[in-house]
Amino acid sequence: MKLSKYLLPTLREVPSEAEIPSHQLMLRAGLIRKLASGVYSYLPLGLKALKKIEGIVRDSMDSHDAQELLMSAVLPKEYFETSGRWEVFGPEMFRLRDRAQREFCLGPTHEEIFTDTVKNTIKSYKQLPITLYQIQTKYRDERRPRFGVIRSREFVMKDAYSFDKDEQGLDVSYQNMYDAYKEAFDKMGLEYLIVDADSGAMGGSGSQEFMVKSDVGEDTIAYCRCGFCSNIEKAGCVAEDNNNSANELEMEKIYTPNSRTIEELTQFLNTDAKSFAKTLLYNSDGKIVAVMVRGDREVNETKLANYLGSINLELASPEEVVETTKAAVGFAGPVGLEVDVLVDAEVALMKNFVVGANETKYHYKNVNINKDFTPTVVGDFRNIEIGDICPKCKSEKIDTCQGIEVGHIFKLGTKYTDSMDCTYLDENGKEKTPIMGCYGIGVSRCMAAIIEQYADESGIVWPVSVAPFHVIVVPVNTKNEEQNQLAEEIYSKLKSAGIDVLLDDRNERAGVKFKDADLIGIPVRINVGKGAADRQVEFILRKGLELSEMSADEAIERAIAFIGENK
Ligand code: ATP
Ligand code: MG
């Protein structure tokens, strides 16, 4: 491809809408353009990289005997009604009507549709197990689209679904996809962690996420030297025993005029946050509940939603707080509260703690569980934190890091096959329900994660396996015929050797060309400059920008070898 004819609108300025490096670079390197919040077009260079990632994912699926098919993105409401998810998806689902007012959605994920397909096509145990997949565009009206294609509202996902006769079969299919995922992410050059993940209220017997470690990742991972590695949504907490041996004192109401937050309270009472239990009110599908965690802790909304079986869980609005506590926001507490009070296990070990009094400007001190209020339930409702005791080895301390979730594998069980009445006949002619697994890779998110992982101050650094082009040949001065000719020769020879090669034949200053080449991150650059008369060129690896001089023929050979070794 000749750059003079290629649609590559690079930008020198950092676009103000982009907060993180990968998003900035995808815009600056002319890979994507924004159409609306969370909606992007892929320009030629971006699409080429996306297709390479898709290719890697497809190869890993195919080599693990998954079969590719392609479903529509326009999905009739009925399927989601049968599974119960028409409601569950709530505002995240893009909904539409046809001219006859029939309702549809733009598919956010395809469990229902694959289950229905299997229901209609598979009759006998002889046809199982089977794993089907597609690489397709998904639609989710995310609450907070951000970071470019990392959290967008239209994105490319590879979704696969396995159907097995029994649990042992599912274990095999799951392991098979686990292996396929490792192969795919390794090939993309990604460094990742495989973490235990939440499997939702309905259970499922196991779930793992593939996380790329990155400061801009939206997920928090808790890990321990012992090998424990879990999304904090799921990581179980060991309750810290604060001052269990103290005698229980008499509860006392205290005047705390300007102390609504934990910080204000700790200052006012001159103690630390560990002596407080904060009470947060949530609205779970219309019902208000209270949750108590220690003053320095955070409520884990995933654990809470799983316990409550919530479809929609949100912090209660200020109006709801005032109505429930009969006090201003900031003074909620468990004593006398007429809603369910869920107490974190750590709070249950505390003595003589401070809580809101459900009265504006007042708190209670010396509060004790069972003496002053009775919890509805005691459980694990908080986030694990740095320094916590590891829930696995129970001796080492937890550390945390941020991660970008690029893939998710999940033992689903029979949630969909049951609700959608999908059965097969076993060896004895008896009707049985297939057991499902589902497996997703965020193909477009992978692209951003790769950029995030490898970029340097000059731009993108593509691993060869996903690079849109392998080599860029740059005649330094296009007014010099010798340089042009040698560059053309190198370009044609690489092309005939099957290398994806770009020729920067634009009539631009050398500095502009070099900057662009670095920005778009092509793994190998060959500069054809003053040495052209002697067939001497510069050979530069994008990673590390290491430069060496050599003959044109040697550069061609080196490029072919380098690409071959790293493909
Ligand atoms: P998240 O917690 O990030 O919202 P999820 O649990 O909703 O992810 P899944 O439904 O498991 O994601 O989807 C499979 C994969 O699709 C994810 O692992 C992720 O890589 C990708 N993905 C999910 N939502 C988005 C999005 N809004 N934009 C881009 N990729 C996404
Ligand atoms: Mg999501």
Coordinates of C-alpha atoms and ligand atoms in Angstrom, one line a residue:
M1 CA 0.0 0.0 0.0
K2 CA 1.2 3.5 -0.9
L3 CA 0.7 6.0 1.8
S4 CA 0.0 8.8 -0.7
K5 CA -3.2 7.0 -1.6
Y6 CA -4.1 5.7 1.9
L7 CA -6.7 7.3 4.2
L8 CA -4.5 8.0 7.2
P9 CA -5.5 11.2 8.9
T10 CA -3.0 11.4 11.7
L11 CA -3.2 14.2 14.3
R12 CA -0.4 16.1 16.1
E13 CA -2.6 17.4 18.9
V14 CA -3.9 15.2 21.6
P15 CA -7.7 15.2 21.3
S16 CA -9.2 16.8 24.4
E17 CA -12.0 14.2 24.7
A18 CA -9.5 11.3 25.2
E19 CA -8.3 10.7 28.8
I20 CA -6.1 7.6 28.4
P21 CA -3.1 6.9 26.1
S22 CA -4.8 4.2 24.0
H23 CA -7.8 6.3 23.2
Q24 CA -5.6 9.3 22.4
L25 CA -3.4 7.2 20.2
M26 CA -6.2 5.5 18.4
L27 CA -7.6 8.9 17.4
R28 CA -4.2 10.5 16.7
A29 CA -3.0 7.5 14.6
G30 CA -6.1 7.6 12.5
L31 CA -7.5 4.2 13.6
I32 CA -10.9 5.4 14.7
R33 CA -13.2 8.4 14.7
K34 CA -16.0 9.2 17.1
L35 CA -19.6 9.4 15.8
A36 CA -21.3 9.7 19.2
S37 CA -20.6 9.0 22.8
G38 CA -19.3 5.4 22.8
V39 CA -19.9 4.9 19.1
Y40 CA -16.9 4.8 16.7
S41 CA -16.0 4.3 13.1
Y42 CA -12.9 2.3 12.2
L43 CA -10.8 3.9 9.5
P44 CA -8.6 1.6 7.2
L45 CA -5.6 1.3 9.5
G46 CA -7.8 0.6 12.6
L47 CA -9.9 -1.9 10.7
K48 CA -6.8 -3.7 9.5
A49 CA -5.6 -4.2 13.1
L50 CA -9.0 -5.2 14.3
K51 CA -9.2 -7.9 11.6
K52 CA -5.8 -9.2 12.7
I53 CA -7.1 -9.6 16.2
E54 CA -10.3 -11.2 15.0
G55 CA -8.1 -13.6 12.9
I56 CA -6.2 -14.6 16.0
V57 CA -9.4 -15.2 18.0
R58 CA -10.9 -17.1 15.1
D59 CA -7.9 -19.3 14.7
S60 CA -7.8 -20.2 18.4
M61 CA -11.5 -21.0 18.4
D62 CA -11.3 -23.1 15.2
S63 CA -8.2 -25.0 16.5
H64 CA -10.2 -25.9 19.6
D65 CA -13.1 -27.3 17.6
A66 CA -15.5 -24.4 18.1
Q67 CA -17.8 -23.8 15.1
E68 CA -18.3 -20.3 13.8
L69 CA -21.7 -19.0 12.8
L70 CA -23.2 -15.6 12.6
M71 CA -26.4 -14.4 14.3
S72 CA -28.4 -11.2 13.6
A73 CA -27.8 -8.1 15.8
V74 CA -31.6 -7.4 15.6
L75 CA -33.2 -9.7 18.1
P76 CA -37.0 -10.1 18.8
K77 CA -38.2 -9.4 22.3
E78 CA -39.8 -12.8 22.8
Y79 CA -36.5 -14.6 23.3
F80 CA -35.5 -12.3 26.1
E81 CA -39.0 -12.5 27.6
T82 CA -38.7 -16.3 27.8
S83 CA -35.4 -16.0 29.6
G84 CA -36.5 -13.2 31.8
R85 CA -33.8 -10.8 30.6
W86 CA -36.0 -8.3 28.8
E87 CA -36.4 -6.7 32.2
V88 CA -33.0 -7.6 33.6
F89 CA -31.1 -5.7 31.0
G90 CA -32.9 -2.5 31.9
P91 CA -31.6 0.7 30.4
E92 CA -28.5 -1.0 29.1
M93 CA -30.5 -2.6 26.2
F94 CA -31.0 -0.7 23.0
R95 CA -34.7 -1.3 22.2
L96 CA -36.6 -0.6 18.9
R97 CA -39.9 -1.3 17.2
D98 CA -40.6 -2.3 13.6
R99 CA -43.3 -0.7 11.5
A100 CA -45.9 -3.2 12.9
Q101 CA -44.9 -2.1 16.4
R102 CA -43.2 -5.4 17.2
E103 CA -40.4 -5.0 19.7
F104 CA -36.8 -5.8 19.2
C105 CA -33.4 -5.1 20.8
L106 CA -29.9 -4.7 19.4
G107 CA -28.2 -7.8 20.8
P108 CA -26.2 -7.0 24.0
T109 CA -25.2 -10.8 24.1
H110 CA -26.6 -13.9 22.6
E111 CA -27.2 -16.7 25.1
E112 CA -30.9 -16.8 24.3
I113 CA -30.4 -17.0 20.5
F114 CA -27.8 -19.7 20.7
T115 CA -29.9 -21.7 23.1
D116 CA -32.9 -21.4 20.7
T117 CA -30.7 -22.5 17.8
V118 CA -29.5 -25.5 19.6
K119 CA -33.1 -26.3 20.8
N120 CA -34.2 -26.3 17.1
T121 CA -31.3 -28.2 15.7
I122 CA -30.0 -30.6 18.2
K123 CA -32.1 -33.6 19.2
S124 CA -29.8 -36.4 20.4
Y125 CA -27.0 -36.9 22.9
K126 CA -25.0 -38.0 19.8
Q127 CA -24.8 -34.4 18.7
L128 CA -23.3 -33.3 22.0
P129 CA -21.0 -31.7 23.1
I130 CA -20.9 -28.8 20.8
T131 CA -19.4 -25.3 21.0
L132 CA -20.6 -22.6 18.7
Y133 CA -19.2 -19.0 18.4
Q134 CA -19.5 -15.8 16.4
I135 CA -17.5 -12.7 16.0
Q136 CA -20.1 -10.0 15.9
T137 CA -21.1 -6.4 16.9
K138 CA -22.8 -6.0 20.3
Y139 CA -24.8 -3.1 21.5
R140 CA -25.0 -2.0 25.1
D141 CA -26.2 1.5 26.2
E142 CA -23.6 1.7 28.9
R143 CA -24.2 4.0 31.8
R144 CA -20.8 5.6 31.3
P145 CA -19.1 5.0 27.9
R146 CA -15.5 6.0 28.1
F147 CA -11.9 5.3 27.2
G148 CA -12.8 5.0 23.4
V149 CA -13.3 1.3 22.4
I150 CA -12.6 0.0 25.9
R151 CA -16.1 0.8 27.1
S152 CA -18.2 1.7 24.1
R153 CA -21.8 1.3 23.3
E154 CA -21.2 -0.6 20.0
F155 CA -18.3 -3.1 20.1
V156 CA -17.0 -6.3 18.5
M157 CA -17.2 -9.4 20.7
K158 CA -16.4 -13.0 20.1
D159 CA -19.0 -14.9 22.0
A160 CA -19.0 -18.7 22.3
Y161 CA -21.5 -21.1 23.9
S162 CA -20.9 -24.7 24.8
F163 CA -23.6 -27.3 25.3
D164 CA -22.8 -30.5 27.2
K165 CA -24.6 -33.6 28.4
D166 CA -23.4 -33.3 32.0
E167 CA -21.2 -31.4 34.4
Q168 CA -18.1 -33.4 33.6
G169 CA -18.6 -32.5 29.9
L170 CA -18.9 -28.9 30.8
D171 CA -15.6 -29.0 32.7
V172 CA -13.9 -30.3 29.6
S173 CA -15.5 -27.7 27.3
Y174 CA -14.6 -25.0 29.8
Q175 CA -11.0 -26.1 30.0
N176 CA -10.9 -26.2 26.2
M177 CA -12.0 -22.6 26.0
Y178 CA -9.6 -21.7 28.8
D179 CA -6.8 -23.1 26.7
A180 CA -8.0 -21.4 23.5
Y181 CA -8.1 -18.0 25.3
K182 CA -4.6 -18.5 26.6
E183 CA -3.5 -19.2 23.1
A184 CA -5.3 -16.2 21.6
F185 CA -4.1 -13.7 24.2
D186 CA -0.5 -15.0 24.1
K187 CA -0.5 -14.7 20.3
M188 CA -1.7 -11.1 20.6
G189 CA 1.3 -10.4 22.8
L190 CA -0.8 -9.5 25.8
E191 CA 0.4 -10.0 29.3
Y192 CA -2.6 -11.0 31.4
L193 CA -3.8 -12.4 34.7
I194 CA -6.5 -15.1 34.9
V195 CA -8.7 -14.1 37.9
D196 CA -11.6 -15.7 39.7
A197 CA -14.8 -13.8 38.8
D198 CA -18.3 -13.3 40.1
S199 CA -20.8 -15.8 38.7
G200 CA -23.9 -13.7 39.6
A201 CA -26.8 -14.5 41.9
M202 CA -28.0 -17.4 39.9
G203 CA -24.7 -19.1 40.5
G204 CA -23.1 -21.0 37.7
S205 CA -20.3 -23.1 39.0
G206 CA -17.3 -21.1 38.0
S207 CA -16.1 -18.0 36.2
Q208 CA -12.8 -16.5 35.3
E209 CA -11.7 -13.3 33.7
F210 CA -8.7 -12.6 31.6
M211 CA -7.3 -9.3 32.8
V212 CA -4.6 -7.1 31.3
K213 CA -2.8 -5.3 34.1
S214 CA -3.1 -1.6 33.5
D215 CA -3.5 1.5 35.6
V216 CA -6.4 2.6 33.5
G217 CA -8.3 -0.7 34.0
E218 CA -11.8 -0.3 35.5
D219 CA -11.6 -3.6 37.4
T220 CA -9.7 -4.1 40.6
I221 CA -7.9 -7.4 41.1
A222 CA -6.9 -8.7 44.6
Y223 CA -3.9 -11.0 44.6
C224 CA -1.6 -12.8 47.0
R225 CA 1.8 -14.4 46.9
C226 CA 0.1 -17.7 47.6
G227 CA -1.5 -17.6 44.1
F228 CA -4.9 -16.2 45.0
C229 CA -6.1 -13.9 42.3
S230 CA -9.6 -12.6 42.1
N231 CA -11.7 -9.8 40.9
I232 CA -12.6 -7.8 44.0
E233 CA -16.3 -8.1 43.0
K234 CA -15.9 -11.7 44.0
A235 CA -13.0 -11.9 46.5
G236 CA -14.3 -13.1 49.9
C237 CA -13.2 -11.1 52.9
V238 CA -11.7 -12.3 56.2
A239 CA -13.3 -10.1 58.9
E240 CA -10.8 -8.2 61.0
D241 CA -11.3 -8.4 64.7
N242 CA -11.0 -4.9 66.1
N243 CA -11.5 -4.8 69.8
N244 CA -13.6 -7.9 70.5
S245 CA -12.6 -8.2 74.2
A246 CA -13.9 -4.8 75.3
N247 CA -16.9 -4.7 77.6
E248 CA -20.2 -3.6 76.1
L249 CA -21.0 -0.1 77.3
E250 CA -24.4 1.7 77.4
M251 CA -25.5 3.4 74.1
E252 CA -25.4 7.2 74.2
K253 CA -26.8 9.8 71.9
I254 CA -24.3 12.5 71.0
Y255 CA -24.7 15.9 69.3
T256 CA -22.6 16.0 66.1
P257 CA -23.8 19.2 64.4
N258 CA -21.6 19.4 61.3
S259 CA -20.5 15.7 60.9
R260 CA -22.2 14.0 58.0
T261 CA -19.2 12.3 56.5
I262 CA -16.8 9.8 58.2
E263 CA -13.9 12.3 57.8
E264 CA -15.9 15.1 59.6
L265 CA -17.0 12.6 62.3
T266 CA -13.5 11.2 63.0
Q267 CA -12.2 14.8 63.3
F268 CA -15.1 15.9 65.5
L269 CA -14.9 12.9 67.8
N270 CA -11.1 12.5 67.5
T271 CA -11.1 8.8 66.8
D272 CA -10.4 6.7 63.6
A273 CA -12.8 5.4 61.0
K274 CA -12.5 1.9 62.4
S275 CA -14.6 2.9 65.4
F276 CA -17.6 3.7 63.1
A277 CA -20.0 1.6 61.3
K278 CA -21.5 3.4 58.3
T279 CA -25.0 2.6 57.3
L280 CA -25.8 2.9 53.5
L281 CA -29.2 2.8 52.1
Y282 CA -29.8 1.0 48.8
N283 CA -32.8 0.7 46.5
S284 CA -33.0 -2.9 45.4
D285 CA -35.8 -3.2 42.7
G286 CA -37.9 -0.7 44.6
K287 CA -37.2 -1.9 48.1
I288 CA -35.0 0.1 50.5
V289 CA -32.4 -1.9 52.5
A290 CA -29.6 -0.8 54.8
V291 CA -26.1 -2.2 54.7
M292 CA -23.5 -1.6 57.4
V293 CA -19.7 -1.8 56.8
R294 CA -16.9 -0.4 59.0
G295 CA -16.2 3.3 58.5
D296 CA -13.1 2.8 56.5
R297 CA -14.6 0.1 54.2
E298 CA -16.6 0.1 51.0
V299 CA -19.8 -1.7 50.3
N300 CA -19.4 -4.4 47.6
E301 CA -22.4 -3.9 45.4
T302 CA -21.9 -7.2 43.5
K303 CA -22.0 -9.2 46.7
L304 CA -25.0 -7.2 47.9
A305 CA -26.9 -7.6 44.6
N306 CA -26.2 -11.4 44.7
Y307 CA -27.4 -11.7 48.2
L308 CA -30.6 -9.7 47.5
G309 CA -31.1 -11.2 44.0
S310 CA -31.4 -7.6 42.7
I311 CA -32.0 -6.8 39.1
N312 CA -31.5 -3.1 39.7
L313 CA -29.5 -2.0 42.7
E314 CA -28.7 1.6 43.3
L315 CA -27.8 3.8 46.2
A316 CA -31.0 5.2 47.6
S317 CA -31.8 8.8 46.5
P318 CA -31.5 11.6 49.0
E319 CA -35.3 11.8 49.1
E320 CA -35.5 8.1 49.9
V321 CA -32.8 8.4 52.6
V322 CA -34.8 11.3 54.2
E323 CA -38.0 9.4 54.0
T324 CA -36.6 6.2 55.5
T325 CA -34.4 7.7 58.3
K326 CA -36.6 10.7 59.0
A327 CA -33.4 12.6 59.2
A328 CA -31.1 14.6 56.8
V329 CA -28.6 12.6 54.6
G330 CA -25.6 11.7 56.7
F331 CA -27.3 10.5 59.8
A332 CA -28.5 7.0 58.9
G333 CA -28.0 4.3 61.4
P334 CA -29.4 0.8 62.3
V335 CA -31.2 1.7 65.6
G336 CA -34.9 1.8 65.1
L337 CA -34.6 1.7 61.4
E338 CA -37.6 0.0 59.8
V339 CA -36.0 -1.7 56.9
D340 CA -33.8 -4.8 56.6
V341 CA -30.3 -4.2 58.0
L342 CA -27.5 -6.3 56.4
V343 CA -24.4 -6.2 58.5
D344 CA -20.9 -7.0 57.3
A345 CA -19.2 -9.7 59.2
E346 CA -16.5 -7.3 60.4
V347 CA -19.1 -4.9 61.9
A348 CA -20.5 -7.9 63.7
L349 CA -17.2 -8.3 65.5
M350 CA -17.1 -4.6 66.7
K351 CA -18.0 -3.4 70.1
N352 CA -19.0 0.1 71.3
F353 CA -19.1 1.7 67.9
V354 CA -20.5 4.9 66.5
V355 CA -23.5 5.0 64.1
G356 CA -25.9 7.6 62.8
A357 CA -29.0 8.2 65.1
N358 CA -31.6 8.6 62.3
E359 CA -31.9 12.1 63.7
T360 CA -30.4 15.2 62.1
K361 CA -27.2 16.3 63.8
Y362 CA -27.0 13.2 66.1
H363 CA -25.1 10.0 66.3
Y364 CA -25.1 7.2 68.8
K365 CA -21.9 5.9 70.4
N366 CA -21.2 2.7 72.3
V367 CA -23.6 0.8 70.0
N368 CA -23.5 -3.0 70.2
I369 CA -25.1 -5.6 68.0
N370 CA -28.0 -7.5 69.4
K371 CA -28.1 -5.3 72.4
D372 CA -29.0 -2.1 70.6
F373 CA -30.3 -3.4 67.3
T374 CA -30.8 -6.8 65.6
P375 CA -29.3 -7.4 62.1
T376 CA -31.5 -9.0 59.5
V377 CA -28.4 -10.9 58.4
V378 CA -24.6 -10.9 58.9
G379 CA -22.6 -11.6 55.8
D380 CA -19.7 -10.6 53.6
F381 CA -20.8 -7.2 52.0
R382 CA -17.6 -5.3 51.7
N383 CA -14.7 -4.9 49.2
I384 CA -11.4 -6.6 50.0
E385 CA -8.6 -4.1 50.4
I386 CA -4.8 -3.9 50.3
G387 CA -3.4 -5.3 53.6
D388 CA -6.4 -7.5 54.2
I389 CA -5.6 -11.1 55.2
C390 CA -5.7 -13.4 52.1
P391 CA -8.9 -15.4 52.1
K392 CA -7.1 -18.4 50.6
C393 CA -3.9 -18.9 52.6
K394 CA -5.2 -16.9 55.6
S395 CA -1.7 -15.7 56.4
E396 CA -0.2 -13.4 53.7
K397 CA -1.6 -9.9 53.0
I398 CA -3.6 -9.0 49.9
D399 CA -2.3 -6.5 47.3
T400 CA -4.4 -5.0 44.5
C401 CA -4.0 -3.8 41.0
Q402 CA -6.2 -2.5 38.2
G403 CA -7.0 -4.6 35.1
I404 CA -8.8 -4.3 31.8
E405 CA -11.1 -7.3 31.3
V406 CA -10.5 -8.6 27.8
G407 CA -12.1 -12.0 28.2
H408 CA -14.6 -13.9 30.4
I409 CA -15.3 -17.6 30.6
F410 CA -18.3 -18.8 32.6
K411 CA -19.9 -22.1 33.6
L412 CA -23.5 -21.1 33.1
G413 CA -25.4 -24.3 34.0
T414 CA -29.0 -24.7 32.8
K415 CA -30.3 -21.2 33.4
Y416 CA -31.1 -20.7 29.6
T417 CA -31.6 -24.3 28.5
D418 CA -34.2 -24.6 31.4
S419 CA -36.0 -21.4 30.8
M420 CA -36.1 -21.8 27.1
D421 CA -37.0 -25.5 27.2
C422 CA -34.0 -26.7 25.3
T423 CA -33.6 -30.5 25.7
Y424 CA -32.0 -33.5 24.0
L425 CA -32.7 -37.3 24.2
D426 CA -30.1 -39.3 26.1
E427 CA -29.0 -42.9 25.5
N428 CA -32.2 -44.2 27.0
G429 CA -34.5 -41.9 25.0
K430 CA -35.1 -39.7 28.1
E431 CA -35.4 -36.0 27.8
K432 CA -32.4 -34.1 29.4
T433 CA -31.3 -30.5 29.6
P434 CA -27.9 -29.6 28.1
I435 CA -25.5 -27.7 30.4
M436 CA -24.1 -24.5 29.1
G437 CA -20.9 -22.5 29.3
C438 CA -20.4 -19.1 27.7
Y439 CA -17.2 -17.4 26.7
G440 CA -16.6 -13.8 25.6
I441 CA -13.7 -11.9 24.2
G442 CA -13.9 -8.1 23.8
V443 CA -12.2 -8.0 20.4
S444 CA -12.2 -4.2 20.0
R445 CA -11.3 -3.8 23.7
C446 CA -8.3 -6.1 23.1
M447 CA -7.0 -3.6 20.5
A448 CA -7.0 -0.8 23.0
A449 CA -5.5 -3.0 25.7
I450 CA -2.6 -4.0 23.3
I451 CA -2.0 -0.3 22.6
E452 CA -2.2 0.5 26.3
Q453 CA 0.3 -2.2 27.1
Y454 CA 3.0 -1.4 24.5
A455 CA 2.8 2.3 23.6
D456 CA 5.7 4.7 24.3
E457 CA 6.0 8.5 24.2
S458 CA 6.3 8.5 20.4
G459 CA 3.1 6.4 19.8
I460 CA 1.8 2.9 19.2
V461 CA 4.1 -0.1 19.3
W462 CA 2.3 -3.0 17.6
P463 CA 3.4 -6.6 18.3
V464 CA 4.0 -8.1 14.9
S465 CA 1.0 -10.5 15.2
V466 CA -1.6 -7.7 15.3
A467 CA 0.3 -4.9 13.4
P468 CA -1.8 -3.5 10.6
F469 CA 1.3 -3.4 8.4
H470 CA 4.6 -5.2 9.2
V471 CA 7.1 -2.8 7.5
I472 CA 7.1 0.8 6.4
V473 CA 9.5 1.9 3.8
V474 CA 10.4 5.6 3.9
P475 CA 12.1 7.4 1.1
V476 CA 13.6 10.3 3.1
N477 CA 13.5 12.8 0.2
T478 CA 10.9 12.1 -2.4
K479 CA 12.5 14.6 -4.8
N480 CA 15.5 12.3 -5.1
E481 CA 14.9 9.7 -7.8
E482 CA 17.6 7.3 -6.5
Q483 CA 15.9 7.2 -3.1
N484 CA 12.5 6.7 -4.7
Q485 CA 13.6 3.9 -6.9
L486 CA 15.4 2.0 -4.2
A487 CA 12.4 2.5 -1.8
E488 CA 10.1 1.1 -4.5
E489 CA 12.4 -1.8 -5.1
I490 CA 12.4 -2.7 -1.4
Y491 CA 8.7 -2.2 -1.2
S492 CA 8.0 -4.6 -4.1
K493 CA 10.4 -7.3 -2.9
L494 CA 8.8 -7.3 0.6
K495 CA 5.4 -7.4 -0.9
S496 CA 6.2 -10.4 -3.1
A497 CA 7.6 -12.1 0.0
G498 CA 4.1 -11.8 1.5
I499 CA 5.0 -9.0 3.9
D500 CA 2.3 -6.4 4.7
V501 CA 4.2 -3.3 3.7
L502 CA 3.5 0.4 3.4
L503 CA 5.5 2.8 1.2
D504 CA 5.5 6.4 2.5
D505 CA 5.7 8.0 -0.9
R506 CA 4.1 11.3 0.3
N507 CA 5.9 14.5 -0.6
E508 CA 6.4 15.4 3.1
R509 CA 9.4 16.4 5.2
A510 CA 11.4 13.5 6.6
G511 CA 10.6 14.6 10.2
V512 CA 6.8 14.4 9.5
K513 CA 7.2 10.9 7.9
F514 CA 9.3 9.6 10.8
K515 CA 6.9 11.0 13.4
D516 CA 3.9 9.4 11.6
A517 CA 5.7 6.1 11.3
D518 CA 6.4 6.1 15.0
L519 CA 2.9 7.2 15.8
I520 CA 1.2 4.4 13.9
G521 CA 3.6 1.9 15.3
I522 CA 4.6 -0.3 12.4
P523 CA 7.2 -2.8 13.8
V524 CA 9.9 -2.3 11.2
R525 CA 10.9 0.9 9.4
I526 CA 13.4 1.1 6.5
N527 CA 14.6 4.6 5.8
V528 CA 16.0 5.1 2.3
G529 CA 18.1 8.3 2.5
K530 CA 21.5 9.7 1.4
G531 CA 23.0 6.2 1.3
A532 CA 20.7 5.2 -1.6
A533 CA 23.5 5.7 -4.1
D534 CA 25.4 2.9 -2.4
R535 CA 22.3 0.9 -1.7
Q536 CA 22.7 1.6 2.0
V537 CA 19.6 2.1 4.2
E538 CA 18.6 2.4 7.9
F539 CA 16.8 -0.4 9.6
I540 CA 14.7 0.6 12.6
L541 CA 12.7 -1.6 15.0
R542 CA 9.8 0.4 16.4
K543 CA 10.2 -1.3 19.8
G544 CA 13.0 0.6 21.4
L545 CA 13.6 2.6 18.2
E546 CA 16.9 0.7 17.7
L547 CA 18.6 1.9 14.4
S548 CA 21.2 0.1 12.3
E549 CA 22.7 0.8 8.9
M550 CA 23.0 -2.0 6.3
S551 CA 22.6 -2.7 2.6
A552 CA 19.1 -2.7 1.1
D553 CA 19.3 -6.5 0.5
E554 CA 20.3 -7.2 4.0
A555 CA 17.4 -5.0 5.3
I556 CA 14.9 -6.9 3.2
E557 CA 16.3 -10.2 4.6
R558 CA 16.3 -8.9 8.2
A559 CA 12.7 -7.6 7.8
I560 CA 11.5 -10.9 6.4
A561 CA 13.2 -12.9 9.1
F562 CA 12.1 -10.6 11.9
I563 CA 8.4 -10.7 10.8
G564 CA 8.6 -14.5 10.3
E565 CA 10.0 -15.0 13.8
N566 CA 7.5 -12.8 15.6
K567 CA 4.3 -13.3 13.5
Ligands
ATP1 P1 -17.7 -5.2 32.0 O1 -17.6 -5.7 33.4 O2 -16.4 -4.6 31.5 O3 -18.9 -4.4 31.7 P2 -19.1 -7.5 31.1 O4 -19.0 -8.4 32.3 O5 -20.3 -6.7 30.9 O6 -17.8 -6.5 31.1 P3 -19.3 -9.7 29.3 O7 -20.7 -9.6 29.1 O8 -18.7 -10.8 30.0 O9 -18.7 -8.3 29.8 O10 -18.7 -9.5 27.8 C1 -17.5 -10.2 27.3 C2 -16.4 -9.3 27.0 O11 -16.8 -8.2 26.1 C3 -15.8 -8.6 28.1 O12 -14.8 -9.5 28.7 C4 -15.2 -7.4 27.5 O13 -13.9 -7.7 27.1 C5 -16.1 -7.1 26.4 N1 -17.0 -5.9 26.7 C6 -18.0 -5.9 27.5 N2 -18.6 -4.7 27.5 C7 -17.9 -3.9 26.7 C8 -18.0 -2.6 26.2 N3 -19.0 -1.8 26.7 N4 -17.1 -2.1 25.3 C9 -16.2 -2.9 24.8 N5 -16.0 -4.2 25.2 C10 -16.8 -4.7 26.1
MG2 MG -20.9 -4.8 31.4

